[in-house]
PDB file of C-alpha atoms in Angstrom:
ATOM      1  CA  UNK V   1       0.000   0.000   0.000  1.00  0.00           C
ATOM      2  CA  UNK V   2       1.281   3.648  -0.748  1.00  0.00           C
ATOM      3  CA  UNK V   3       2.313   6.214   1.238  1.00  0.00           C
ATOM      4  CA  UNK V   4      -0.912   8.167  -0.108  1.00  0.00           C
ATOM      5  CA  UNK V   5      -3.364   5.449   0.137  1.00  0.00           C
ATOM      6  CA  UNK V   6      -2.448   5.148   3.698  1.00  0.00           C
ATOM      7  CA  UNK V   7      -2.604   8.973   4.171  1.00  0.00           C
ATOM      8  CA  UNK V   8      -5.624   8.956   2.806  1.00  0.00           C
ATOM      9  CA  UNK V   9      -7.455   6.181   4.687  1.00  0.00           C
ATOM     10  CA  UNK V  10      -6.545   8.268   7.856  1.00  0.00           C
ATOM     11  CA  UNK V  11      -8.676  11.293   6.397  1.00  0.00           C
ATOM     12  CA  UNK V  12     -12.200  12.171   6.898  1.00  0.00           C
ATOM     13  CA  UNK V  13     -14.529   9.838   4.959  1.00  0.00           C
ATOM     14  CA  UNK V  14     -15.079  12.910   2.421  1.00  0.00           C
ATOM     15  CA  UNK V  15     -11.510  13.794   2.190  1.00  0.00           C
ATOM     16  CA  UNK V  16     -10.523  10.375   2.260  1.00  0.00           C
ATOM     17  CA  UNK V  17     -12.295   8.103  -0.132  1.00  0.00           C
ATOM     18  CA  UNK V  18      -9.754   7.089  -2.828  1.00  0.00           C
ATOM     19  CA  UNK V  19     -11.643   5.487  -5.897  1.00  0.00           C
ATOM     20  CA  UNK V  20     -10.326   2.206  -6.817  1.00  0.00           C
ATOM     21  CA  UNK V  21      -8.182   1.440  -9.387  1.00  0.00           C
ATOM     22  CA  UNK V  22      -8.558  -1.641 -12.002  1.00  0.00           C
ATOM     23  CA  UNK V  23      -5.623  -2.203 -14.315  1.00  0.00           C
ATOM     24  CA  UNK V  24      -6.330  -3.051 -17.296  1.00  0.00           C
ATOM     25  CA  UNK V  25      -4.022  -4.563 -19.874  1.00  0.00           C
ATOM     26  CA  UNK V  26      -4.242  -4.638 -23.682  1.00  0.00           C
ATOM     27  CA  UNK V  27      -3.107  -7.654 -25.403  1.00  0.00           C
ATOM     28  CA  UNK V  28      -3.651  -7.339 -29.580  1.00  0.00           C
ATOM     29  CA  UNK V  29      -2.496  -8.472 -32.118  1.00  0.00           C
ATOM     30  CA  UNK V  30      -1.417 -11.521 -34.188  1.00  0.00           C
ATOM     31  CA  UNK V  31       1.164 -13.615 -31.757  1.00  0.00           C
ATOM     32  CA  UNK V  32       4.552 -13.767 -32.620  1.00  0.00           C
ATOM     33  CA  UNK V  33       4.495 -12.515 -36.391  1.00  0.00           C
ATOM     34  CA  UNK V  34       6.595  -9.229 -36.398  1.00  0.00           C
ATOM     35  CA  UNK V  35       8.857  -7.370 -38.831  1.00  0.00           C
ATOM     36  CA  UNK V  36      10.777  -4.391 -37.830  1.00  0.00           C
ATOM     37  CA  UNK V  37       8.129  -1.856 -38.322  1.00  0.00           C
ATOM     38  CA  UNK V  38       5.212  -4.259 -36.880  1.00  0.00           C
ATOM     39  CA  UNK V  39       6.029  -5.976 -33.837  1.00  0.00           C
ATOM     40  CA  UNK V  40       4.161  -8.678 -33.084  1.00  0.00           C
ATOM     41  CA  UNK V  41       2.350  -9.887 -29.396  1.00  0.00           C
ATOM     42  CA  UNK V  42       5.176 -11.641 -27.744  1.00  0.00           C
ATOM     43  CA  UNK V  43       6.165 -12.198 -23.957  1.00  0.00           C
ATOM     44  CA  UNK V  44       8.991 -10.015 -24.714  1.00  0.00           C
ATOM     45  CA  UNK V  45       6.822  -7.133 -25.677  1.00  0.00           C
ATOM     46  CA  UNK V  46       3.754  -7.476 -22.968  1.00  0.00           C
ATOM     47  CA  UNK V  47       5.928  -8.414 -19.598  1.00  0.00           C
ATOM     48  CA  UNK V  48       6.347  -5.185 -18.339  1.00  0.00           C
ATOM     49  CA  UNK V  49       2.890  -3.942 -18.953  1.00  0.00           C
ATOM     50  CA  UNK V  50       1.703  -7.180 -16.948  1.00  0.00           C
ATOM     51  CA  UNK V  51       4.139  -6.707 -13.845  1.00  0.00           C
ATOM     52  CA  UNK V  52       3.214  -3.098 -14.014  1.00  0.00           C
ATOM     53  CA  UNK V  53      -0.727  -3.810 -13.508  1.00  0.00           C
ATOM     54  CA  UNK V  54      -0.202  -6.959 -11.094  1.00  0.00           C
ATOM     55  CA  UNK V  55       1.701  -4.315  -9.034  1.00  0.00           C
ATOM     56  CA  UNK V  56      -1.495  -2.446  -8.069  1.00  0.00           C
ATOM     57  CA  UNK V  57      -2.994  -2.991  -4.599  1.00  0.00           C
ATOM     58  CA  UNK V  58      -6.165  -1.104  -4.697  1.00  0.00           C
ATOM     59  CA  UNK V  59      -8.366  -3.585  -6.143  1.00  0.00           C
ATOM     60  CA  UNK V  60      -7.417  -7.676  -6.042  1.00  0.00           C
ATOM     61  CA  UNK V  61      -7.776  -7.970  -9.710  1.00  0.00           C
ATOM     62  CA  UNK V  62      -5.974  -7.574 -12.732  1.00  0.00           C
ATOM     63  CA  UNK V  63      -8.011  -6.773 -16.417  1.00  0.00           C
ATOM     64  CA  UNK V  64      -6.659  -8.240 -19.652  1.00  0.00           C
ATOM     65  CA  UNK V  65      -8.221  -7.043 -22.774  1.00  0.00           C
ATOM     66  CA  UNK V  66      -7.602  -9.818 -25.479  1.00  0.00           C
ATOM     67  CA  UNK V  67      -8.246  -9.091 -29.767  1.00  0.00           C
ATOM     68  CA  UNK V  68      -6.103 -11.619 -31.617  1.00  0.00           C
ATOM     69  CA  UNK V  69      -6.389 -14.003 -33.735  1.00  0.00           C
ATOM     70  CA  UNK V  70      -3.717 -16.555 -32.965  1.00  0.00           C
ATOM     71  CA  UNK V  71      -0.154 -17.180 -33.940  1.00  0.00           C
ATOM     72  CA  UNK V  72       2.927 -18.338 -32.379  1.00  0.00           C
ATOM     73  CA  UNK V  73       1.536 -21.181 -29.454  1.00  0.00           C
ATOM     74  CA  UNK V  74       5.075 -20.970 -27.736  1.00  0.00           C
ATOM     75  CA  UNK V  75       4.405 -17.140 -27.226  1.00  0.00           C
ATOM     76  CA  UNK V  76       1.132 -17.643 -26.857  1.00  0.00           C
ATOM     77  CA  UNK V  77       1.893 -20.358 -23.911  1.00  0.00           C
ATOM     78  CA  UNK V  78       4.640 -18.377 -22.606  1.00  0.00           C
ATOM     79  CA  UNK V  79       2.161 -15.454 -22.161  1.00  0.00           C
ATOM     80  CA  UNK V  80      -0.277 -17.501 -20.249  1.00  0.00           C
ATOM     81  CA  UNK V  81       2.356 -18.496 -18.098  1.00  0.00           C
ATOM     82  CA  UNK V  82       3.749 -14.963 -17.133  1.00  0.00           C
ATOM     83  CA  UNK V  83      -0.037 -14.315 -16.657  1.00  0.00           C
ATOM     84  CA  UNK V  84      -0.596 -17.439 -14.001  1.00  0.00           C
ATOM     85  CA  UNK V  85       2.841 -16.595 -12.119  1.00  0.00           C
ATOM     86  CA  UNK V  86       1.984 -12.806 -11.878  1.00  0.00           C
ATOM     87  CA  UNK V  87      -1.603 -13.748 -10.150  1.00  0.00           C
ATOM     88  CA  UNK V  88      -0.043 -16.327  -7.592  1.00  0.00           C
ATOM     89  CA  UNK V  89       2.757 -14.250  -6.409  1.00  0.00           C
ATOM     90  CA  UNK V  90       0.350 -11.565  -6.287  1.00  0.00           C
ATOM     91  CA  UNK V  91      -2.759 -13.394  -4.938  1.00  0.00           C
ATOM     92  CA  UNK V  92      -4.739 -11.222  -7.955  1.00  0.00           C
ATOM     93  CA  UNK V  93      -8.085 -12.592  -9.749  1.00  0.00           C
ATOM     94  CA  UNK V  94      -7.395 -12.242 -13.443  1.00  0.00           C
ATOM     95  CA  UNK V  95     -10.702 -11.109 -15.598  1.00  0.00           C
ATOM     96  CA  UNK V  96      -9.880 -11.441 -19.069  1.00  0.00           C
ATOM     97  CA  UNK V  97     -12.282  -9.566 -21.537  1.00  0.00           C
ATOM     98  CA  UNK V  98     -12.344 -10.637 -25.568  1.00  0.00           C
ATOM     99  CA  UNK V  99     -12.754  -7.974 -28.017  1.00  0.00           C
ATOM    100  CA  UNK V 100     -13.593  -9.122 -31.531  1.00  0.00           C
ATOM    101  CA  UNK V 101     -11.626 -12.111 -31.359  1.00  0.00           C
ATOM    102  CA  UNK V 102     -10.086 -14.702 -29.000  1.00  0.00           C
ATOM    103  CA  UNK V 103      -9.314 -17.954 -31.364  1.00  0.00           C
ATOM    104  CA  UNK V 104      -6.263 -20.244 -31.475  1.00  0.00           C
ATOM    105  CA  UNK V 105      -3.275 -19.009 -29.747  1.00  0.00           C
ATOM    106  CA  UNK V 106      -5.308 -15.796 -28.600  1.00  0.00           C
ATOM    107  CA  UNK V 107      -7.547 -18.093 -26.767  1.00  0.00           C
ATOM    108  CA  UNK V 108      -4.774 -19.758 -25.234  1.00  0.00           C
ATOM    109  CA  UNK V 109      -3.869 -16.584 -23.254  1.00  0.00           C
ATOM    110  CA  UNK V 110      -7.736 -15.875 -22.574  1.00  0.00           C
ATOM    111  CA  UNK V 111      -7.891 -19.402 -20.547  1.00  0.00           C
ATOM    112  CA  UNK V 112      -4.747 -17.661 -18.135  1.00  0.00           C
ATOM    113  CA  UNK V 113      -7.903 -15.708 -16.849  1.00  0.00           C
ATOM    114  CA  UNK V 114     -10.098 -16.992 -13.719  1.00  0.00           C
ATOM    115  CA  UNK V 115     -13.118 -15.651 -15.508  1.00  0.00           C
ATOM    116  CA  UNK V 116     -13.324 -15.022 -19.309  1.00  0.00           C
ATOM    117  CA  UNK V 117     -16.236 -12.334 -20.307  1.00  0.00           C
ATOM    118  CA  UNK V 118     -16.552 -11.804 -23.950  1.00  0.00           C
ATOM    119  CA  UNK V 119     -19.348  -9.635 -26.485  1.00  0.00           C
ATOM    120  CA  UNK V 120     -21.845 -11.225 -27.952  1.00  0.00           C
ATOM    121  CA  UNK V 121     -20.050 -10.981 -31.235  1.00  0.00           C
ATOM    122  CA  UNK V 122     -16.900 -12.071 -30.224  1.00  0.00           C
ATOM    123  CA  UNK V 123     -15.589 -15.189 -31.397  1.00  0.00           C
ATOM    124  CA  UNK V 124     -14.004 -17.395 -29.122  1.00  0.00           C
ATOM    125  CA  UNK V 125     -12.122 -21.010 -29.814  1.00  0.00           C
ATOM    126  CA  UNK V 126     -10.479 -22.488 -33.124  1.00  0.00           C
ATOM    127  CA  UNK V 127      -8.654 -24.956 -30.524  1.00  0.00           C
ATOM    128  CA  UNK V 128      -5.900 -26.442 -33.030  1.00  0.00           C
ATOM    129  CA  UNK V 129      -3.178 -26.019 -35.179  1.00  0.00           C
ATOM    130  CA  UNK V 130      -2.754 -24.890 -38.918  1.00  0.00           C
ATOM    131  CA  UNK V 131      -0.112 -24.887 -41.160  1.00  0.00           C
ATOM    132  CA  UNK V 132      -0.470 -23.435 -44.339  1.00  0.00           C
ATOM    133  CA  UNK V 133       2.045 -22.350 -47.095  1.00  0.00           C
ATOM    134  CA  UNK V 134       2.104 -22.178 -50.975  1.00  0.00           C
ATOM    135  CA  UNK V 135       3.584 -24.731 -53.320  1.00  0.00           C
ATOM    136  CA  UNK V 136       5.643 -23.424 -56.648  1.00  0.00           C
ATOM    137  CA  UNK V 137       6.399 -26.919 -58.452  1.00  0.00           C
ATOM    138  CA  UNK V 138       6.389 -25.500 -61.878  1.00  0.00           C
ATOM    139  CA  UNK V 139       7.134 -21.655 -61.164  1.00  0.00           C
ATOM    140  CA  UNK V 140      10.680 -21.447 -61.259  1.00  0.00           C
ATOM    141  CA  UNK V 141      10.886 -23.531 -65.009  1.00  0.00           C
ATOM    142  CA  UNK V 142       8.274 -20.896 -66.457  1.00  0.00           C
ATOM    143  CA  UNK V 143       9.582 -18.213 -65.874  1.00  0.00           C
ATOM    144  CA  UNK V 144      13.370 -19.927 -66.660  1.00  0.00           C
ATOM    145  CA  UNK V 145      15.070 -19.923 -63.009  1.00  0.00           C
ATOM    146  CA  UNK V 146      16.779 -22.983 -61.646  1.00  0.00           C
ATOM    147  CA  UNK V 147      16.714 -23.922 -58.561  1.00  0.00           C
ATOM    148  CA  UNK V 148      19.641 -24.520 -56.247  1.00  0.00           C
ATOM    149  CA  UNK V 149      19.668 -25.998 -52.840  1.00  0.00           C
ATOM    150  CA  UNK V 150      22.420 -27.834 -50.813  1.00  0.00           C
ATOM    151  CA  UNK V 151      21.779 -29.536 -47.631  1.00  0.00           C
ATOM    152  CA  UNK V 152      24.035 -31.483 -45.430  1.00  0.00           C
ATOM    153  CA  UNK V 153      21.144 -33.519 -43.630  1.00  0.00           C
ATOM    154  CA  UNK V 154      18.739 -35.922 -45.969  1.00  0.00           C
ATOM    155  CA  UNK V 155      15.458 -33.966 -44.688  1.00  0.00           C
ATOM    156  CA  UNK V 156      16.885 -30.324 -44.566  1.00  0.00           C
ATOM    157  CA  UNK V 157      15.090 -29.159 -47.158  1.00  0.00           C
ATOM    158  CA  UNK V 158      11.712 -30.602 -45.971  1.00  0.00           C
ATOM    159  CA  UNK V 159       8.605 -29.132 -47.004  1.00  0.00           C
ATOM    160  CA  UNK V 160      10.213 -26.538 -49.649  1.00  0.00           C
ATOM    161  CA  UNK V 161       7.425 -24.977 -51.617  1.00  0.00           C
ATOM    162  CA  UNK V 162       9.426 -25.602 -54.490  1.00  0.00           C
ATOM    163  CA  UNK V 163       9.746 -29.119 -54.758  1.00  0.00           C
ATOM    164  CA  UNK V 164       6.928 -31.415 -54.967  1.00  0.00           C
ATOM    165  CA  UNK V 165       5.074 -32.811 -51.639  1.00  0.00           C
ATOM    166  CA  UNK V 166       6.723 -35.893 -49.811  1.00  0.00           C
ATOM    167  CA  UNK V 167       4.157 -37.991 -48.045  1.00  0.00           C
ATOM    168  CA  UNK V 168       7.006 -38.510 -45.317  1.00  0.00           C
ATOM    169  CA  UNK V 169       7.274 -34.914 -44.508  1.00  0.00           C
ATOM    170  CA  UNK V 170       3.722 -34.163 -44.314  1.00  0.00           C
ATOM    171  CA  UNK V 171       3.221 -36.865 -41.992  1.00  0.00           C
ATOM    172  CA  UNK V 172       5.940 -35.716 -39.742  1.00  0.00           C
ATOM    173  CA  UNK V 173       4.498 -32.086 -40.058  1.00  0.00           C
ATOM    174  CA  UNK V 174       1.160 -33.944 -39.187  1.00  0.00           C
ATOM    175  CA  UNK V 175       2.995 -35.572 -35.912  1.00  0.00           C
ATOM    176  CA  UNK V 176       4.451 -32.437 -34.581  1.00  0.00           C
ATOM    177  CA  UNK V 177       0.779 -30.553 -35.113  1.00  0.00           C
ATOM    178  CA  UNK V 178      -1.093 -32.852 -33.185  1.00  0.00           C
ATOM    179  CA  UNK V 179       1.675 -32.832 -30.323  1.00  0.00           C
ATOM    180  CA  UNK V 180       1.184 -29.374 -30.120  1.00  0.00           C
ATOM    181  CA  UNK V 181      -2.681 -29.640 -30.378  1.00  0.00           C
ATOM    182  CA  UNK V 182      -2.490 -32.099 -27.035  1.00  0.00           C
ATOM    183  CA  UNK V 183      -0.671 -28.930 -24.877  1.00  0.00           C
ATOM    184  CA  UNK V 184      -3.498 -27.040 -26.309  1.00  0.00           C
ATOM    185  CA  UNK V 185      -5.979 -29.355 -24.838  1.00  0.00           C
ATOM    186  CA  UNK V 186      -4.978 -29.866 -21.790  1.00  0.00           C
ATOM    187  CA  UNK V 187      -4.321 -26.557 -21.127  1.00  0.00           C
ATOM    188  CA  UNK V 188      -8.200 -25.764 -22.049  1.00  0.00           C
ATOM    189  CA  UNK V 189      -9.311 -28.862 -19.626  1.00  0.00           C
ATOM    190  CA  UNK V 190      -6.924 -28.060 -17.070  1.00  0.00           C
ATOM    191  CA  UNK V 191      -8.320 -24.078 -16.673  1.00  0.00           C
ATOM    192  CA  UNK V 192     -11.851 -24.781 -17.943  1.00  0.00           C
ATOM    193  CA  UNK V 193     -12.598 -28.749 -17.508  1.00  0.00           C
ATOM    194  CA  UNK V 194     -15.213 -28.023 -14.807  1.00  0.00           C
ATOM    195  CA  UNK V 195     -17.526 -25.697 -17.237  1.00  0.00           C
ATOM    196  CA  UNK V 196     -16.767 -27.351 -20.158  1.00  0.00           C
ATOM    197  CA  UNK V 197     -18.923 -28.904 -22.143  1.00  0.00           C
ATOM    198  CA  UNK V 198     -18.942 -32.065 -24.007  1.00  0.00           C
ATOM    199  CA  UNK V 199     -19.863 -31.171 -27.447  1.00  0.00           C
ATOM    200  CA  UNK V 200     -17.485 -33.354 -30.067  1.00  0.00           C
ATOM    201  CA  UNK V 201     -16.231 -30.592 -32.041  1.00  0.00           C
ATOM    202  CA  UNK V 202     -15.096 -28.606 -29.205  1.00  0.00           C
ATOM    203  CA  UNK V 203     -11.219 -28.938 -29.905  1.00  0.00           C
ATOM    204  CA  UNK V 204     -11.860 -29.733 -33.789  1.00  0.00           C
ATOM    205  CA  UNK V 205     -10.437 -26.209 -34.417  1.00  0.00           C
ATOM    206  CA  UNK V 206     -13.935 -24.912 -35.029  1.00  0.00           C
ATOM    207  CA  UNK V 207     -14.802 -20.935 -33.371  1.00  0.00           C
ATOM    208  CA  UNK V 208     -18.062 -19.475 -32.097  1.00  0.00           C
ATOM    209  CA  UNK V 209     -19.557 -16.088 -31.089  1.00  0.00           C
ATOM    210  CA  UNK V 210     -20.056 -15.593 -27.591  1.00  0.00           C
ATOM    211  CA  UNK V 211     -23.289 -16.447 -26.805  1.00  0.00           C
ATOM    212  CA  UNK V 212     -22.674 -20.309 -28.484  1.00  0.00           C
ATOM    213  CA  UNK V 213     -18.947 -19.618 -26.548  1.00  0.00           C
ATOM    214  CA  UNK V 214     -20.885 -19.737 -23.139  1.00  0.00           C
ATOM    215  CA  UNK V 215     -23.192 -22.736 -23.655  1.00  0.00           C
ATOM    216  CA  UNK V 216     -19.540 -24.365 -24.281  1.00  0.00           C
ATOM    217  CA  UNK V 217     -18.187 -23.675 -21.499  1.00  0.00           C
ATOM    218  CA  UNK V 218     -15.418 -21.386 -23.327  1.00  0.00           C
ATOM    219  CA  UNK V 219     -16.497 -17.996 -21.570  1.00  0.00           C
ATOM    220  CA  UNK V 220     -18.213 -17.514 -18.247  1.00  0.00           C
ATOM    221  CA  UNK V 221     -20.148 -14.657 -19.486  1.00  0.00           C
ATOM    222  CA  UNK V 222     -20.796 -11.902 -21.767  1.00  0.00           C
ATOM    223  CA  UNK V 223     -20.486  -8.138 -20.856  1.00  0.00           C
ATOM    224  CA  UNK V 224     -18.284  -5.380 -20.920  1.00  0.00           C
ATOM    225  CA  UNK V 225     -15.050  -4.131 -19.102  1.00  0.00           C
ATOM    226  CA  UNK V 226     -16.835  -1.064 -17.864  1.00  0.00           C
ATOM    227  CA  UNK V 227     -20.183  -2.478 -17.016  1.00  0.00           C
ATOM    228  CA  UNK V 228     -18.575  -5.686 -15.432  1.00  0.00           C
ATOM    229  CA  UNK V 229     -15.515  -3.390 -13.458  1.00  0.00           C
ATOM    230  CA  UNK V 230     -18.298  -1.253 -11.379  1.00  0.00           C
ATOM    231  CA  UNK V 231     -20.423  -4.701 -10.526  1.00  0.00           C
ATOM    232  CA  UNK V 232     -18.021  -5.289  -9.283  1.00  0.00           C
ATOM    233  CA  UNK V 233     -15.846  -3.098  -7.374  1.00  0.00           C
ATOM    234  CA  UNK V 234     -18.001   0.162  -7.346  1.00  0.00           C
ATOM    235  CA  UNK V 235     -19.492   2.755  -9.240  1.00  0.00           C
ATOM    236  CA  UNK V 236     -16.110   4.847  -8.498  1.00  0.00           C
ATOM    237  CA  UNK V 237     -13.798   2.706  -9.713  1.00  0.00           C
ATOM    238  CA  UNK V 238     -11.322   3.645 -12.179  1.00  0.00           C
ATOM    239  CA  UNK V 239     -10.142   1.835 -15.255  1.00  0.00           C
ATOM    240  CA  UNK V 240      -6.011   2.263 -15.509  1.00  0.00           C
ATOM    241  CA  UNK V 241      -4.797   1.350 -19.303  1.00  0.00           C
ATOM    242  CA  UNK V 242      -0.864   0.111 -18.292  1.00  0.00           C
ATOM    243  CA  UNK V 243       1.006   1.023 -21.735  1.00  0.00           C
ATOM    244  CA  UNK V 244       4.530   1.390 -22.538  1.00  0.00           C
ATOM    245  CA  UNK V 245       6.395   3.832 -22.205  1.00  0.00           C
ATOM    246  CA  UNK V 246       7.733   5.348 -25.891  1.00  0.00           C
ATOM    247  CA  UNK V 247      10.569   7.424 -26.774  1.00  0.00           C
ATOM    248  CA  UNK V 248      10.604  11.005 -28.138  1.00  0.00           C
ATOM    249  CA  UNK V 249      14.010  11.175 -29.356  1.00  0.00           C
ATOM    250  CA  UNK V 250      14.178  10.987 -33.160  1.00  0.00           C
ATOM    251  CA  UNK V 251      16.220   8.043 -34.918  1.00  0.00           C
ATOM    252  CA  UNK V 252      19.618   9.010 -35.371  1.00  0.00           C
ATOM    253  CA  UNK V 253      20.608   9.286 -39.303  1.00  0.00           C
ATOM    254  CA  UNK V 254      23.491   8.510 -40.069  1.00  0.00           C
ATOM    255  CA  UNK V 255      25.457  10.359 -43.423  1.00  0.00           C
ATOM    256  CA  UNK V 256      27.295   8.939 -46.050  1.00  0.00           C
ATOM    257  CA  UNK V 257      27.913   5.093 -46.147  1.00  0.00           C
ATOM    258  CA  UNK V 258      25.486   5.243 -43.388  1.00  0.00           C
ATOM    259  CA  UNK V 259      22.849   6.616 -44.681  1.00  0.00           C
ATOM    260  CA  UNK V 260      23.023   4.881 -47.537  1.00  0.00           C
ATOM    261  CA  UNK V 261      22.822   1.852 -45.251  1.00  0.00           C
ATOM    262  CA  UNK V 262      19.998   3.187 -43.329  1.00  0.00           C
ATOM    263  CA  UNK V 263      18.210   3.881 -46.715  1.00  0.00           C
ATOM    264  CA  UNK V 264      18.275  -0.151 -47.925  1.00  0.00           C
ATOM    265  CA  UNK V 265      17.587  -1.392 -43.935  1.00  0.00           C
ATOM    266  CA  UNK V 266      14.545   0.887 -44.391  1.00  0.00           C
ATOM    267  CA  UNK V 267      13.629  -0.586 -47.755  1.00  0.00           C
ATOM    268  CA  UNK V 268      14.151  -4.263 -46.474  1.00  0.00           C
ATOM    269  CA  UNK V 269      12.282  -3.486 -43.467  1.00  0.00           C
ATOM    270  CA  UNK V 270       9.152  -2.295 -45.623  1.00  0.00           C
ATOM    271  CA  UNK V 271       9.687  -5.897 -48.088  1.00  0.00           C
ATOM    272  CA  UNK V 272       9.537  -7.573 -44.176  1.00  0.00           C
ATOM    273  CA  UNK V 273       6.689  -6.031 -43.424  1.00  0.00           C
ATOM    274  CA  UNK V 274       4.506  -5.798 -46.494  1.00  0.00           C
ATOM    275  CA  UNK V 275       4.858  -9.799 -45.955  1.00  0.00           C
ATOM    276  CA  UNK V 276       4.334 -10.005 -42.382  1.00  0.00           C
ATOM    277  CA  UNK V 277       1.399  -7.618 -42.944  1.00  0.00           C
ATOM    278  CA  UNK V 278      -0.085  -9.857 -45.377  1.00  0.00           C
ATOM    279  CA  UNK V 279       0.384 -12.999 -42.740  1.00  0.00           C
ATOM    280  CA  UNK V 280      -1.436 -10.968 -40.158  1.00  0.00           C
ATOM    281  CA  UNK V 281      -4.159  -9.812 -42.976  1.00  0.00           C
ATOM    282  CA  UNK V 282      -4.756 -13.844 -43.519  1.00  0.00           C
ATOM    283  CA  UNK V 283      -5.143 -14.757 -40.051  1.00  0.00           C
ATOM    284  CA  UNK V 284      -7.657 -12.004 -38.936  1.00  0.00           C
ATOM    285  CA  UNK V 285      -9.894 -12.891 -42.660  1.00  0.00           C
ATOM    286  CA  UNK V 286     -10.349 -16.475 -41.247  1.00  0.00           C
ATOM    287  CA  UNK V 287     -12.706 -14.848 -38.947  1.00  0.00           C
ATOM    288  CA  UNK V 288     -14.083 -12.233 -41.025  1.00  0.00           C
ATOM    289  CA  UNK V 289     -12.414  -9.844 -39.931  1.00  0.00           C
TER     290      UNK V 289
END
């Protein structure tokens, strides 16, 4: 407790009422997909912001305001972790809120919560893993390129988009997505296997909206932060957004050789992220978005 708090708790009741304070933070994006100029949701990027809010001792809760679609499921799972240490060493409820969309990966990090509360429009699930690429068999003779590749392992080069499909690589890709799928699973049933229900295509990778997401047993309710915030700890209380903090110093050009460096790291950085824009752009249009 602060120095003010205490201060103020000695003060007349008028004088001394000090509203509540809810953190709240705001976890977006797609998980793990970044490029220099779009940085993806990663542990590295949220920890502060979630020590920051598990810090505060005026209310025994912790928000967490979820929008993504999924991504990364080591971030994702390394998220939900920070998230469950945070609340035990800090003996904090954690009330996780979905936005438009909690699915895959992002619903992975929603199930860190003690109570999930979504919108009626939110969609909520797509428990399971994708992997989905191009293939360019014929491209490269078209257009009169020839492929080289050297590898000094016999499967190195398994899964390239230019050579046709091996049966034995898909079926390894098929092994390690369903080992992955099983920590996905029991992570659900572990945090949720008391509400959940037993419908068959709950962990088929299939998504809902939120009122179908409650009769699953994947939310607890539906509401909003604000609404659900002064239920429960007072019409005074006060939402705190945690959010890092951002420098105003300008990037330092360099001249010469360096700026002509700078100039083609800028350029590559835009090629990175026109393509990991286009990644994200896919992953949100899966659920209309």
């Amino acid at each position: 407790m602060s120095f003010f708090t205490r201060l103020c708790k000695r003060l007349p009741v008028k004088l001394g009422q000090v509203a509540p304070v809810l953190p709240v933070v705001r976890l977006q994006g797609t998980i793990g997909l970044a490029s220099p100029l779009r940085p993806g949701l990663t542990l590295a990027s949220c920890a502060t912001n979630l020590e920051k809010a598990f810090r505060f001792d005026s209310v025994p809760a912790v928000a967490i305001i979820i929008n993504s679609p999924g991504g990364s499921p080591v971030q994702a799972r390394l998220i939900y972790q920070r998230i469950r240490q945070l609340s035990e060493e800090h003996d904090k409820q954690v009330l996780v809120f979905v936005e438009d969309v909690a699915a895959s990966g992002g619903y992975m990090i929603a199930v860190a919560g003690d109570e999930i509360i979504a919108d009626p429009s939110s969609i909520v699930g797509s428990i399971g893993v994708i992997s989905a690429g191009f293939g360019f068999v014929d491209l490269l003779e078209r257009i009169g390129v020839e492929r080289r590749m050297h590898t000094s392992g016999t499967r190195k080069g398994i899964l390239d988009p230019f050579q046709p499909e091996n049966p034995d690589d898909v079926t390894h890709l098929e092994t390690l997505q369903q080992e992955i799928h099983e920590v996905f699973v029991e992570m659900v049933r572990a945090r949720r296997g008391d509400v959940l229900n037993n419908d068959p295509n709950l962990f088929s990778g299939l998504f809902w909206v939120g009122e179908t997401a409650r009769s699953l047993g994947l939310v607890d309710d539906l509401g909003d932060l604000r609404s659900v915030a002064r239920a429960r700890f007072g019409d005074k209380v006060r939402l705190r957004l945690i959010g890092d903090e951002r420098s105003l110093l300008p990037r330092r050009q360099g001249v010469g050789i360096a700026a002509l460096g700078d100039v083609l790291e800028t350029r590559q950085g835009l090629a990175r992220d026109l393509v990991a824009a286009l990644e994200e752009r896919s992953l949100w249009s899966r659920y209309g978005l």
